[in-house]
Short mmCIF file of C-alpha atoms and ligand atoms in Angstrom, two decimals:
data_model
loop_
_atom_site.label_atom_id
_atom_site.label_comp_id
_atom_site.label_asym_id
_atom_site.label_seq_id
_atom_site.Cartn_x
_atom_site.Cartn_y
_atom_site.Cartn_z
CA MET H 1279 72.59 7.41 47.32
CA ARG H 1280 73.67 9.10 50.54
CA LEU H 1281 70.38 8.17 52.20
CA LEU H 1282 70.48 4.60 51.01
CA VAL H 1283 73.85 4.16 52.66
CA ILE H 1284 72.50 5.56 55.90
CA VAL H 1285 69.58 3.16 55.76
CA ALA H 1286 71.87 0.20 55.17
CA VAL H 1287 74.07 1.18 58.09
CA PHE H 1288 71.22 1.59 60.54
CA ALA H 1289 69.27 -1.43 59.37
CA THR H 1290 71.55 -3.69 61.36
CA ALA H 1291 71.00 -1.69 64.54
CA CYS H 1292 67.23 -1.92 64.07
CA ALA H 1293 66.97 -5.64 64.80
CA THR H 1294 68.21 -5.22 68.36
CA SER H 1295 66.32 -2.02 69.13
CA THR H 1296 64.53 -1.83 72.46
CA GLY H 1297 64.29 1.96 72.43
CA SER H 1298 61.37 4.11 73.49
CA LEU H 1299 60.36 5.05 69.94
CA LYS H 1300 58.35 1.89 69.58
CA PRO H 1301 55.44 1.32 67.27
CA GLY H 1302 52.34 1.45 69.42
CA GLY H 1303 49.15 0.80 67.50
CA PRO H 1304 46.78 -1.98 68.49
CA MET H 1305 46.94 -3.19 64.88
CA ASP H 1306 50.70 -3.41 65.10
CA THR H 1307 51.88 -6.84 64.06
CA ALA H 1308 54.99 -8.15 62.41
CA GLU H 1309 52.98 -8.37 59.18
CA ASN H 1310 51.49 -4.89 59.34
CA PRO H 1311 53.17 -2.37 61.62
CA ILE H 1312 51.16 0.49 60.12
CA VAL H 1313 48.54 1.98 62.44
CA GLN H 1314 45.04 1.98 60.96
CA THR H 1315 42.43 4.73 61.05
CA GLY H 1316 40.49 4.80 64.30
CA ASN H 1317 43.66 4.95 66.38
CA PRO H 1318 43.87 8.38 68.08
CA VAL H 1319 47.61 8.64 67.36
CA LEU H 1320 46.58 9.42 63.76
CA ARG H 1321 44.42 12.30 65.02
CA ALA H 1322 46.90 14.02 67.34
CA ARG H 1323 49.19 16.87 66.38
CA ALA H 1324 52.61 15.24 66.39
CA LYS H 1325 55.39 16.88 68.42
CA ASP H 1326 58.46 18.60 67.04
CA VAL H 1327 61.62 16.51 67.17
CA PRO H 1328 64.24 18.09 69.43
CA VAL H 1329 67.23 18.74 67.16
CA GLU H 1330 69.62 17.03 69.58
CA GLN H 1331 67.58 13.83 69.27
CA ILE H 1332 68.16 13.47 65.52
CA GLY H 1333 71.65 11.96 65.80
CA THR H 1334 70.71 9.35 68.41
CA PRO H 1335 70.62 5.66 67.44
CA GLU H 1336 67.00 5.47 68.63
CA PHE H 1337 65.87 8.21 66.29
CA GLN H 1338 67.89 6.88 63.37
CA GLN H 1339 66.27 3.48 63.98
CA LEU H 1340 62.88 5.15 63.68
CA LEU H 1341 63.90 6.44 60.23
CA VAL H 1342 64.93 2.91 59.24
CA ARG H 1343 61.66 1.44 60.48
CA MET H 1344 59.67 4.07 58.62
CA THR H 1345 61.58 3.48 55.39
CA GLU H 1346 61.22 -0.29 55.67
CA ALA H 1347 57.49 -0.09 56.42
CA MET H 1348 56.94 2.27 53.48
CA ARG H 1349 58.82 0.00 51.08
CA LYS H 1350 57.22 -3.19 52.34
CA ALA H 1351 53.65 -1.87 52.07
CA PRO H 1352 54.56 -0.64 49.39
CA GLY H 1353 53.82 3.05 49.56
CA VAL H 1354 55.36 6.32 48.43
CA GLY H 1355 55.34 8.08 51.78
CA LEU H 1356 54.97 7.49 55.51
CA ALA H 1357 54.63 9.70 58.58
CA ALA H 1358 55.88 8.69 62.04
CA PRO H 1359 52.37 8.64 63.60
CA GLN H 1360 51.59 5.77 61.22
CA LEU H 1361 54.05 3.69 63.27
CA GLY H 1362 52.45 4.96 66.47
CA VAL H 1363 55.19 7.55 67.05
CA SER H 1364 53.78 11.05 67.51
CA LEU H 1365 56.75 12.97 66.12
CA ARG H 1366 56.97 15.33 63.14
CA VAL H 1367 58.88 13.09 60.75
CA LEU H 1368 58.06 11.92 57.24
CA VAL H 1369 59.77 9.82 54.61
CA LEU H 1370 58.93 9.64 50.92
CA GLU H 1371 60.24 7.72 47.96
CA ASP H 1372 58.60 7.06 44.60
CA ARG H 1373 60.41 4.23 42.83
CA SER H 1374 59.93 3.62 39.13
CA GLU H 1375 58.63 0.07 39.74
CA LEU H 1376 55.70 1.55 41.67
CA GLN H 1377 54.84 3.61 38.59
CA ALA H 1378 54.87 0.66 36.19
CA ALA H 1379 51.09 0.09 36.44
CA LEU H 1380 50.32 3.60 35.22
CA THR H 1381 50.11 4.58 31.56
CA PRO H 1382 52.42 7.30 30.19
CA THR H 1383 49.37 9.58 30.01
CA GLU H 1384 48.51 8.92 33.67
CA LEU H 1385 52.10 9.60 34.71
CA ALA H 1386 52.14 12.83 32.70
CA GLU H 1387 48.80 14.03 34.10
CA ARG H 1388 50.05 13.41 37.62
CA GLU H 1389 53.48 14.90 36.89
CA ARG H 1390 54.73 11.73 38.52
CA VAL H 1391 58.44 11.01 38.24
CA PRO H 1392 60.75 8.80 40.30
CA VAL H 1393 61.84 10.46 43.55
CA PRO H 1394 64.73 9.10 45.61
CA LEU H 1395 64.27 8.56 49.36
CA ARG H 1396 63.96 11.79 51.34
CA VAL H 1397 63.44 12.46 55.03
CA PHE H 1398 61.85 15.62 56.43
CA ILE H 1399 61.94 16.38 60.14
CA ASN H 1400 59.79 19.22 61.59
CA PRO H 1401 58.58 20.21 58.10
CA THR H 1402 56.59 23.31 57.25
CA LEU H 1403 54.67 23.36 53.98
CA THR H 1404 53.72 26.37 51.88
CA PRO H 1405 51.55 26.18 48.74
CA ILE H 1406 53.05 27.85 45.66
CA GLY H 1407 50.61 29.52 43.28
CA ASP H 1408 46.88 28.90 43.04
CA ASP H 1409 46.72 25.72 40.95
CA LYS H 1410 44.98 22.73 42.49
CA VAL H 1411 44.80 19.26 40.97
CA THR H 1412 42.50 16.34 41.75
CA PHE H 1413 43.42 12.66 41.57
CA PHE H 1414 42.67 9.41 43.36
CA GLU H 1415 44.73 9.03 46.51
CA GLY H 1416 45.01 6.35 49.16
CA CYS H 1417 46.66 5.94 52.55
CA LEU H 1418 48.42 3.01 54.19
CA SER H 1419 46.44 3.84 57.36
CA VAL H 1420 43.11 3.61 55.51
CA SER H 1421 44.05 0.32 53.96
CA GLY H 1422 42.18 -0.83 50.88
CA TYR H 1423 40.44 2.37 49.80
CA ALA H 1424 40.98 5.46 47.66
CA ALA H 1425 39.17 8.68 46.81
CA LEU H 1426 39.58 11.83 44.76
CA VAL H 1427 41.42 14.53 46.66
CA GLY H 1428 42.22 18.07 45.55
CA ARG H 1429 45.77 19.17 46.36
CA TRP H 1430 48.02 22.11 45.60
CA ARG H 1431 49.93 21.45 42.39
CA GLU H 1432 53.15 22.95 43.76
CA VAL H 1433 54.51 23.37 47.27
CA GLU H 1434 57.64 24.36 49.12
CA VAL H 1435 58.62 22.32 52.15
CA SER H 1436 61.29 23.35 54.63
CA GLY H 1437 62.62 21.29 57.50
CA LEU H 1438 65.58 19.25 58.60
CA ASP H 1439 67.10 16.25 56.87
CA GLU H 1440 68.12 12.97 58.51
CA LYS H 1441 71.33 14.59 59.73
CA GLY H 1442 69.55 17.60 61.20
CA GLN H 1443 70.66 19.90 58.39
CA PRO H 1444 68.16 22.51 57.13
CA GLN H 1445 66.67 21.79 53.71
CA THR H 1446 64.05 23.33 51.45
CA TRP H 1447 62.36 21.59 48.52
CA ARG H 1448 60.12 23.31 46.01
CA VAL H 1449 58.34 20.68 43.94
CA LYS H 1450 55.24 20.20 41.79
CA GLY H 1451 53.15 17.25 40.75
CA TRP H 1452 52.94 13.90 42.54
CA PRO H 1453 55.77 14.53 45.05
CA ALA H 1454 53.94 17.73 46.06
CA ARG H 1455 50.83 15.60 46.68
CA ILE H 1456 52.79 13.10 48.76
CA LEU H 1457 54.24 15.91 50.85
CA GLN H 1458 50.82 17.46 51.49
CA HIS H 1459 49.43 14.04 52.46
CA GLU H 1460 52.31 13.30 54.86
CA VAL H 1461 52.44 16.76 56.46
CA ASP H 1462 48.67 16.42 57.01
CA HIS H 1463 49.40 13.22 58.98
CA LEU H 1464 51.64 15.24 61.31
CA ASP H 1465 48.67 17.53 62.04
CA GLY H 1466 46.27 14.64 62.67
CA THR H 1467 44.56 15.02 59.29
CA LEU H 1468 43.79 12.13 56.93
CA TYR H 1469 42.88 12.32 53.25
CA ILE H 1470 39.36 11.18 54.15
CA ASP H 1471 38.94 14.62 55.76
CA ARG H 1472 39.67 16.28 52.40
CA MET H 1473 38.30 13.79 49.89
CA VAL H 1474 35.42 14.12 47.49
CA SER H 1475 33.45 11.71 49.64
CA ARG H 1476 31.22 10.46 46.82
CA SER H 1477 34.34 9.14 45.05
CA PHE H 1478 35.44 7.00 48.01
CA GLY H 1479 35.84 3.40 46.87
CA THR H 1480 37.72 0.18 47.35
CA LEU H 1481 41.08 -0.02 45.63
CA PRO H 1482 40.03 -2.93 43.36
CA GLN H 1483 36.99 -0.92 42.24
CA VAL H 1484 38.97 2.24 41.67
CA LYS H 1485 41.66 0.41 39.72
CA ALA H 1486 39.16 -1.55 37.61
CA LEU H 1487 36.83 1.35 36.84
CA TYR H 1488 39.14 4.35 36.63
CA GLY H 1489 42.64 2.96 35.95
CA GLY H 1490 43.94 4.26 32.63
CA LYS H 1491 41.08 6.77 32.23
CA PRO H 1492 41.78 10.45 31.58
CA ILE H 1493 41.37 12.38 34.82
CA THR H 1494 38.85 14.74 33.18
CA ASP H 1495 36.56 11.74 32.58
CA VAL H 1496 37.07 10.45 36.11
CA LYS H 1497 36.28 13.84 37.62
CA SER H 1498 33.16 14.29 35.50
CA THR H 1499 31.92 10.89 36.73
CA PHE H 1500 31.80 12.38 40.22
CA GLY H 1501 30.77 15.89 39.20
CA VAL H 1502 34.11 17.38 40.18
CA GLU H 1503 35.07 20.64 38.41
CO1 CO I 1225 48.65 8.32 54.64
#
């Protein structure tokens, strides 16, 4: 709720922004501001955000742009490099309407539950335990495709929130996957670097062939343990 208010407040400032934190990808258009794979900004290690920058209108406008781009796509997470901004910032949000296409079994297997909007600035991620889980995953910067990716089941992420306050979140399941995916972006890593490459497919194929199937069946199709 707190975050939504912040977004609403800064959304009005966004329209008149001429700040330096501009989106910069060659694929950047009004329709799709999300930088696509091939652009080196997705392969650079993003820089830490100076704490004193967090309260500036420019930086807060970046958070608004990221949130809007994530929701419009729609996606469940976005990292600043995906808007051409090489800073260590991520947003995530998993709304229930985005989960409507999944069966209760799929949601349970993924430990996927609605997650309200969260911002992490300068995050550090630590795996918890030894459990890894494998599911199909996509990326707004590799538009139109998905592949099986193994991720830690549970992680702890520490960093700053949108007000520059320290925060730590220990979480398992789908939000843990989103966090690993987005923190990877800040290090110049894409899921295609970690995927089971033989499972790489177009989204329509993946949805048609594997949607609603138990993950054990899907994994056995590709010979994944
Ligand atoms: Co991504």
